[in-house]
Every structure is written in C-alpha cells, then in structure tokens.
Amino acid sequence: MTTKQIRLNDQSETIRLLGEQDARLRELERDFGVEIFLRQDADSGDLSLTVKGSANRVEKAVKRLRSEIDALRRRAAAPLDPRGFEPINLDAPALPEDGLYRAHNSKVVRARTPNQQKYCDAIAEHDLTFGIGPAGTGKTFLAVACALRALESRQVSKIVLSRPVVEAGEKLGFLPGDLMEKVNPYLRPLYDGFIGLLGGERFRTWRDNDVIEIVPLAYMRGRTFEDAFMILDEAQNTTPEQMKMFLTRMGAGSKAVVTGDTTQNDLGSHATSGLVRVLEILKGLEGATVVRMAEADVSRHPIVKRIIRAYDKWDEKAG
C-alpha cells in the first residue's frame, strides 16, 4: 500500500475541488480504486488530502487531483470577469472556424445543416429573429448557444429566458411551491440547454446572480430589458397580446430570438396564436427576420424525422 499527501490552500479551494460536503471524494475513490481522506491539522489548520492504495492507482489519482488543483489556481489568479464574480478562463482553446460555442466539457457546438447555419447567422445579424420549425431542429438549443456566445463576448450583459405557461393538452392541476417551483416544469427545457452547455454549477451561479434571468411570460409586463439577449420559447402558445408585450420589452442594446412550431398549438382550437399573427404583422420589418426549419434540420434521434414525416402525411390525408 502507498500513501501520498496533497496540500490544499484553504477551505474555498477545497469546496471548489470536492464540492459541498466533499461530494466528489467518493466519486474519485470509485474512479481510481483508492481511499481519499480530507484532513485538517489541529494546530496549524492546514488542509490536505491523503490518498491511499496500490502504488499505480495512487499515482494516477494524485496526478488527476494535482491537475485539477493547478487549473483551479490558474483560474483564481486570472483577471476577474467584468460582472465581478467569475474569473475569465484564459486556458480555453480558440473555437474552430465553424464553431458556435465551446461547452463546459470542451465539446464544440456547431450548426449541423445549412439551414441551422442560416439561423445562427440571422441571430448574429438581426435584432429580432424568429426560428420556426418542427421539434428537434435545434431552434432553442442553438438560440441558447448564440446567447451564451453573445454574453461571453460582452455583446450583452445578461440573458433573459421566457416561455408561456400553457399545459400541453392535459390539466396538471394544482402545483405546490413558490412561483419558480410552479413554473419550473414549463421552463425545464430551457434549463436543460443551459446546463448542457455551462454545467450545473456555473448555470446556477449565473442564475443566482441574475446574469441569466428566468421570467415567466405573464410576469414580464412593465419590465424593460436593456443590453440583454432575450429568448422566447414555444411562442406558438402565446396570445397575440402576449407576443406584443414580449417584443415591446426590448430595451437599448438588446436582441431577441423567438422560437416556435406553428403546426403545434396548445391554446385551444378557437384561440389565435400570437406567433402565427406576428409573422404576418412584422413581415418585411427592418431589423427582423424569419428562418424556417424543416424535417431535414432535425438533429435528434433519426426516428424523429420519420415521425414528423408520418404526421405530415396523415395531416395531408385528413385535410
């Protein structure tokens, strides 16, 4: 058996390395087949990690831990982000030419079809972009990636997310909890996109600091969002009045992306979709553009394309 020790700077570094209540300790032990103990000297208060196990496994575990500690210390020494709560990552490699955003796991987000690329270009070039198309075409995910790119390149200072709170064909009844707990099921798809790109910890930090603000559509009235990247998702479920209200929340330096599928509507057969109507009202408006996605742009499981095609054929026969 071999034992090695690694010195830690302070409690803050320990939490960043191991998580709250040392949650990552057990994970590292499973990954490397070693025992890891966090110790604090009774006299000096110095913190250290003790790694115990076979020589080969201890060596690998210590190498990983030192690499992570070095990365933490480089970030701590880096210049502060202008928002004042997170260091800029100086070690991040440059994006490839066709890259849109680099996720927390180093995966590069790219447009996968020419139409998706057209959509991303439209978002960059216009103040208001409508992304219209069926499920799985990347409308929301690409909008999230574009928002994060704009935020981190200082084009905007915050991201505002909104969605109409409309049940999809079934009554959920009373939902317990405070406002955010009640609307969380409706906003979860937006959360998933940000967590996938930022990681859970960074997303929660930015959300808690209002760098990413979640605003249920019904609570936007009276607000003005300046220097913000605004995303309205599932916009086919807005009323015409709600759509007008959302669009007129844009303040100086802001841009907005509105996504939706005009073939799906949970408002009811007699209600007018705000998305359908606004596409007619704003047709040809300077600064606004519409990008329409199709079956060929579906980026989910291959069967999703076949499902969409089957529904289209059924609708044609029924019509």
Tab-separated table of N, CA and C in Angstrom, residues 61-143:
chain	number	residue	atom	x	y	z
A	61	ALA	N	-4.398	8.762	-9.316
A	61	ALA	CA	-5.320	9.634	-8.593
A	61	ALA	C	-4.653	10.962	-8.234
A	62	VAL	N	-3.418	10.898	-7.772
A	62	VAL	CA	-2.694	12.113	-7.391
A	62	VAL	C	-2.453	12.993	-8.626
A	63	LYS	N	-2.129	12.366	-9.754
A	63	LYS	CA	-1.919	13.126	-10.989
A	63	LYS	C	-3.180	13.889	-11.376
A	64	ARG	N	-4.347	13.214	-11.294
A	64	ARG	CA	-5.624	13.876	-11.621
A	64	ARG	C	-5.900	15.015	-10.652
A	65	LEU	N	-5.743	14.763	-9.368
A	65	LEU	CA	-6.035	15.783	-8.364
A	65	LEU	C	-5.140	17.005	-8.528
A	66	ARG	N	-3.847	16.785	-8.753
A	66	ARG	CA	-2.927	17.920	-8.913
A	66	ARG	C	-3.245	18.720	-10.171
A	67	SER	N	-3.658	18.017	-11.218
A	67	SER	CA	-4.048	18.703	-12.450
A	67	SER	C	-5.255	19.602	-12.203
A	68	GLU	N	-6.254	19.098	-11.472
A	68	GLU	CA	-7.457	19.879	-11.178
A	68	GLU	C	-7.142	21.040	-10.244
A	69	ILE	N	-6.274	20.807	-9.273
A	69	ILE	CA	-5.888	21.878	-8.345
A	69	ILE	C	-5.140	22.977	-9.082
A	70	ASP	N	-4.228	22.588	-9.973
A	70	ASP	CA	-3.482	23.581	-10.757
A	70	ASP	C	-4.432	24.429	-11.595
A	71	ALA	N	-5.434	23.790	-12.202
A	71	ALA	CA	-6.409	24.520	-13.019
A	71	ALA	C	-7.211	25.497	-12.165
A	72	LEU	N	-7.604	25.062	-10.971
A	72	LEU	CA	-8.338	25.941	-10.058
A	72	LEU	C	-7.495	27.159	-9.685
A	73	ARG	N	-6.212	26.948	-9.432
A	73	ARG	CA	-5.353	28.052	-9.008
A	73	ARG	C	-5.068	29.015	-10.150
A	74	ARG	N	-4.981	28.499	-11.387
A	74	ARG	CA	-4.793	29.388	-12.533
A	74	ARG	C	-6.015	30.266	-12.723
A	75	ARG	N	-7.210	29.665	-12.575
A	75	ARG	CA	-8.437	30.454	-12.731
A	75	ARG	C	-8.557	31.493	-11.631
A	76	ALA	N	-8.155	31.118	-10.402
A	76	ALA	CA	-8.233	32.062	-9.277
A	76	ALA	C	-7.309	33.252	-9.487
A	77	ALA	N	-6.206	33.034	-10.204
A	77	ALA	CA	-5.239	34.103	-10.434
A	77	ALA	C	-5.550	34.914	-11.679
A	78	ALA	N	-6.537	34.457	-12.470
A	78	ALA	CA	-6.875	35.137	-13.725
A	78	ALA	C	-7.645	36.415	-13.440
A	79	PRO	N	-7.690	37.355	-14.405
A	79	PRO	CA	-8.450	38.593	-14.213
A	79	PRO	C	-9.931	38.303	-13.986
A	80	LEU	N	-10.569	39.124	-13.204
A	80	LEU	CA	-11.990	38.926	-12.936
A	80	LEU	C	-12.839	39.299	-14.143
A	81	ASP	N	-13.902	38.538	-14.315
A	81	ASP	CA	-14.914	38.859	-15.303
A	81	ASP	C	-15.509	40.225	-14.962
A	82	PRO	N	-15.868	41.047	-15.957
A	82	PRO	CA	-16.438	42.371	-15.669
A	82	PRO	C	-17.667	42.318	-14.767
A	83	ARG	N	-18.368	41.174	-14.741
A	83	ARG	CA	-19.533	41.074	-13.863
A	83	ARG	C	-19.112	40.848	-12.415
A	84	GLY	N	-17.807	40.570	-12.198
A	84	GLY	CA	-17.274	40.610	-10.858
A	84	GLY	C	-17.376	39.366	-10.028
A	85	PHE	N	-17.861	38.244	-10.581
A	85	PHE	CA	-17.983	37.077	-9.728
A	85	PHE	C	-17.362	35.824	-10.312
A	86	GLU	N	-16.777	35.893	-11.487
A	86	GLU	CA	-16.183	34.689	-12.046
A	86	GLU	C	-14.960	35.035	-12.883
A	87	PRO	N	-13.838	34.307	-12.676
A	87	PRO	CA	-12.649	34.598	-13.463
A	87	PRO	C	-12.829	34.230	-14.920
A	88	ILE	N	-12.178	34.981	-15.789
A	88	ILE	CA	-12.151	34.633	-17.198
A	88	ILE	C	-11.239	33.429	-17.378
A	89	ASN	N	-11.656	32.454	-18.198
A	89	ASN	CA	-10.863	31.256	-18.448
A	89	ASN	C	-9.844	31.533	-19.547
A	90	LEU	N	-8.594	31.754	-19.143
A	90	LEU	CA	-7.548	32.070	-20.103
A	90	LEU	C	-7.040	30.839	-20.840
A	91	ASP	N	-7.377	29.643	-20.321
A	91	ASP	CA	-6.851	28.419	-20.910
A	91	ASP	C	-7.754	27.849	-22.005
A	92	ALA	N	-8.939	28.412	-22.198
A	92	ALA	CA	-9.865	27.859	-23.181
A	92	ALA	C	-9.290	27.984	-24.586
A	93	PRO	N	-9.230	26.860	-25.332
A	93	PRO	CA	-8.712	26.934	-26.703
A	93	PRO	C	-9.639	27.722	-27.603
A	94	ALA	N	-9.071	28.278	-28.667
A	94	ALA	CA	-9.882	29.062	-29.600
A	94	ALA	C	-10.886	28.164	-30.300
A	95	LEU	N	-12.048	28.714	-30.624
A	95	LEU	CA	-13.058	27.959	-31.349
A	95	LEU	C	-12.590	27.689	-32.776
A	96	PRO	N	-12.901	26.511	-33.324
A	96	PRO	CA	-12.644	26.301	-34.750
A	96	PRO	C	-13.516	27.234	-35.576
A	97	GLU	N	-13.172	27.389	-36.833
A	97	GLU	CA	-13.851	28.373	-37.686
A	97	GLU	C	-15.350	28.145	-37.767
A	98	ASP	N	-15.774	26.874	-37.766
A	98	ASP	CA	-17.201	26.573	-37.882
A	98	ASP	C	-17.871	26.399	-36.523
A	99	GLY	N	-17.148	26.679	-35.431
A	99	GLY	CA	-17.704	26.502	-34.098
A	99	GLY	C	-18.571	27.669	-33.668
A	100	LEU	N	-19.616	27.368	-32.928
A	100	LEU	CA	-20.515	28.399	-32.405
A	100	LEU	C	-20.228	28.688	-30.946
A	101	TYR	N	-19.966	27.630	-30.150
A	101	TYR	CA	-19.740	27.803	-28.713
A	101	TYR	C	-19.041	26.553	-28.189
A	102	ARG	N	-18.151	26.740	-27.206
A	102	ARG	CA	-17.485	25.593	-26.578
A	102	ARG	C	-18.125	25.331	-25.226
A	103	ALA	N	-18.703	24.150	-25.051
A	103	ALA	CA	-19.396	23.795	-23.821
A	103	ALA	C	-18.404	23.533	-22.692
A	104	HIS	N	-18.928	23.381	-21.472
A	104	HIS	CA	-18.077	23.193	-20.288
A	104	HIS	C	-17.252	21.911	-20.380
A	105	ASN	N	-17.724	20.913	-21.151
A	105	ASN	CA	-16.988	19.662	-21.313
A	105	ASN	C	-16.067	19.676	-22.534
A	106	SER	N	-15.829	20.873	-23.079
A	106	SER	CA	-14.943	21.117	-24.231
A	106	SER	C	-15.553	20.721	-25.568
A	107	LYS	N	-16.775	20.213	-25.570
A	107	LYS	CA	-17.432	19.873	-26.830
A	107	LYS	C	-17.805	21.155	-27.573
A	108	VAL	N	-17.546	21.184	-28.872
A	108	VAL	CA	-17.833	22.367	-29.679
A	108	VAL	C	-19.228	22.234	-30.295
A	109	VAL	N	-20.055	23.256	-30.086
A	109	VAL	CA	-21.393	23.296	-30.682
A	109	VAL	C	-21.279	23.883	-32.082
A	110	ARG	N	-21.843	23.181	-33.052
A	110	ARG	CA	-21.831	23.628	-34.441
A	110	ARG	C	-23.224	23.521	-35.033
A	111	ALA	N	-23.507	24.333	-36.041
A	111	ALA	CA	-24.700	24.124	-36.854
A	111	ALA	C	-24.482	22.862	-37.672
A	112	ARG	N	-25.502	22.001	-37.747
A	112	ARG	CA	-25.326	20.716	-38.424
A	112	ARG	C	-25.889	20.701	-39.838
A	113	THR	N	-26.678	21.685	-40.168
A	113	THR	CA	-27.252	21.751	-41.514
A	113	THR	C	-27.093	23.171	-42.050
A	114	PRO	N	-27.151	23.354	-43.364
A	114	PRO	CA	-27.072	24.715	-43.921
A	114	PRO	C	-28.148	25.641	-43.360
A	115	ASN	N	-29.335	25.100	-43.121
A	115	ASN	CA	-30.423	25.926	-42.593
A	115	ASN	C	-30.159	26.342	-41.154
A	116	GLN	N	-29.582	25.446	-40.359
A	116	GLN	CA	-29.204	25.807	-38.995
A	116	GLN	C	-28.129	26.892	-39.006
A	117	GLN	N	-27.191	26.811	-39.952
A	117	GLN	CA	-26.168	27.845	-40.072
A	117	GLN	C	-26.800	29.179	-40.445
A	118	LYS	N	-27.785	29.133	-41.339
A	118	LYS	CA	-28.512	30.345	-41.727
A	118	LYS	C	-29.195	30.970	-40.509
A	119	TYR	N	-29.749	30.124	-39.657
A	119	TYR	CA	-30.417	30.571	-38.430
A	119	TYR	C	-29.425	31.268	-37.494
A	120	CYS	N	-28.261	30.643	-37.273
A	120	CYS	CA	-27.245	31.242	-36.400
A	120	CYS	C	-26.731	32.562	-36.963
A	121	ASP	N	-26.532	32.620	-38.271
A	121	ASP	CA	-26.085	33.862	-38.906
A	121	ASP	C	-27.144	34.957	-38.764
A	122	ALA	N	-28.410	34.568	-38.906
A	122	ALA	CA	-29.504	35.538	-38.781
A	122	ALA	C	-29.548	36.123	-37.374
A	123	ILE	N	-29.347	35.276	-36.357
A	123	ILE	CA	-29.352	35.750	-34.974
A	123	ILE	C	-28.233	36.766	-34.755
A	124	ALA	N	-27.070	36.484	-35.338
A	124	ALA	CA	-25.924	37.390	-35.171
A	124	ALA	C	-26.156	38.731	-35.860
A	125	GLU	N	-26.886	38.717	-36.967
A	125	GLU	CA	-27.003	39.912	-37.803
A	125	GLU	C	-28.249	40.754	-37.544
A	126	HIS	N	-29.260	40.209	-36.860
A	126	HIS	CA	-30.533	40.918	-36.693
A	126	HIS	C	-30.853	41.136	-35.220
A	127	ASP	N	-31.644	42.168	-34.965
A	127	ASP	CA	-32.096	42.441	-33.601
A	127	ASP	C	-33.192	41.474	-33.165
A	128	LEU	N	-33.990	41.008	-34.118
A	128	LEU	CA	-35.111	40.123	-33.815
A	128	LEU	C	-35.150	38.989	-34.829
A	129	THR	N	-35.063	37.762	-34.341
A	129	THR	CA	-35.071	36.589	-35.212
A	129	THR	C	-36.166	35.629	-34.766
A	130	PHE	N	-36.961	35.163	-35.724
A	130	PHE	CA	-37.960	34.132	-35.469
A	130	PHE	C	-37.432	32.814	-36.030
A	131	GLY	N	-37.323	31.800	-35.178
A	131	GLY	CA	-36.930	30.462	-35.615
A	131	GLY	C	-38.150	29.567	-35.598
A	132	ILE	N	-38.629	29.190	-36.775
A	132	ILE	CA	-39.873	28.438	-36.907
A	132	ILE	C	-39.564	27.041	-37.440
A	133	GLY	N	-40.136	26.016	-36.825
A	133	GLY	CA	-39.907	24.677	-37.339
A	133	GLY	C	-40.349	23.600	-36.375
A	134	PRO	N	-40.327	22.346	-36.835
A	134	PRO	CA	-40.788	21.233	-36.000
A	134	PRO	C	-39.824	20.898	-34.878
A	135	ALA	N	-40.239	19.972	-34.022
A	135	ALA	CA	-39.417	19.548	-32.889
A	135	ALA	C	-38.098	18.956	-33.367
A	136	GLY	N	-37.041	19.233	-32.608
A	136	GLY	CA	-35.760	18.604	-32.874
A	136	GLY	C	-34.887	19.288	-33.892
A	137	THR	N	-35.288	20.470	-34.358
A	137	THR	CA	-34.499	21.151	-35.391
A	137	THR	C	-33.442	22.087	-34.812
A	138	GLY	N	-33.324	22.127	-33.494
A	138	GLY	CA	-32.266	22.911	-32.868
A	138	GLY	C	-32.605	24.370	-32.635
A	139	LYS	N	-33.871	24.737	-32.768
A	139	LYS	CA	-34.264	26.149	-32.629
A	139	LYS	C	-33.850	26.715	-31.271
A	140	THR	N	-34.224	26.019	-30.205
A	140	THR	CA	-33.954	26.525	-28.864
A	140	THR	C	-32.498	26.338	-28.479
A	141	PHE	N	-31.941	25.162	-28.740
A	141	PHE	CA	-30.565	24.871	-28.340
A	141	PHE	C	-29.581	25.826	-29.010
A	142	LEU	N	-29.760	26.078	-30.290
A	142	LEU	CA	-28.854	26.990	-30.992
A	142	LEU	C	-29.036	28.426	-30.509
A	143	ALA	N	-30.271	28.804	-30.175
A	143	ALA	CA	-30.508	30.141	-29.624
A	143	ALA	C	-29.783	30.302	-28.291
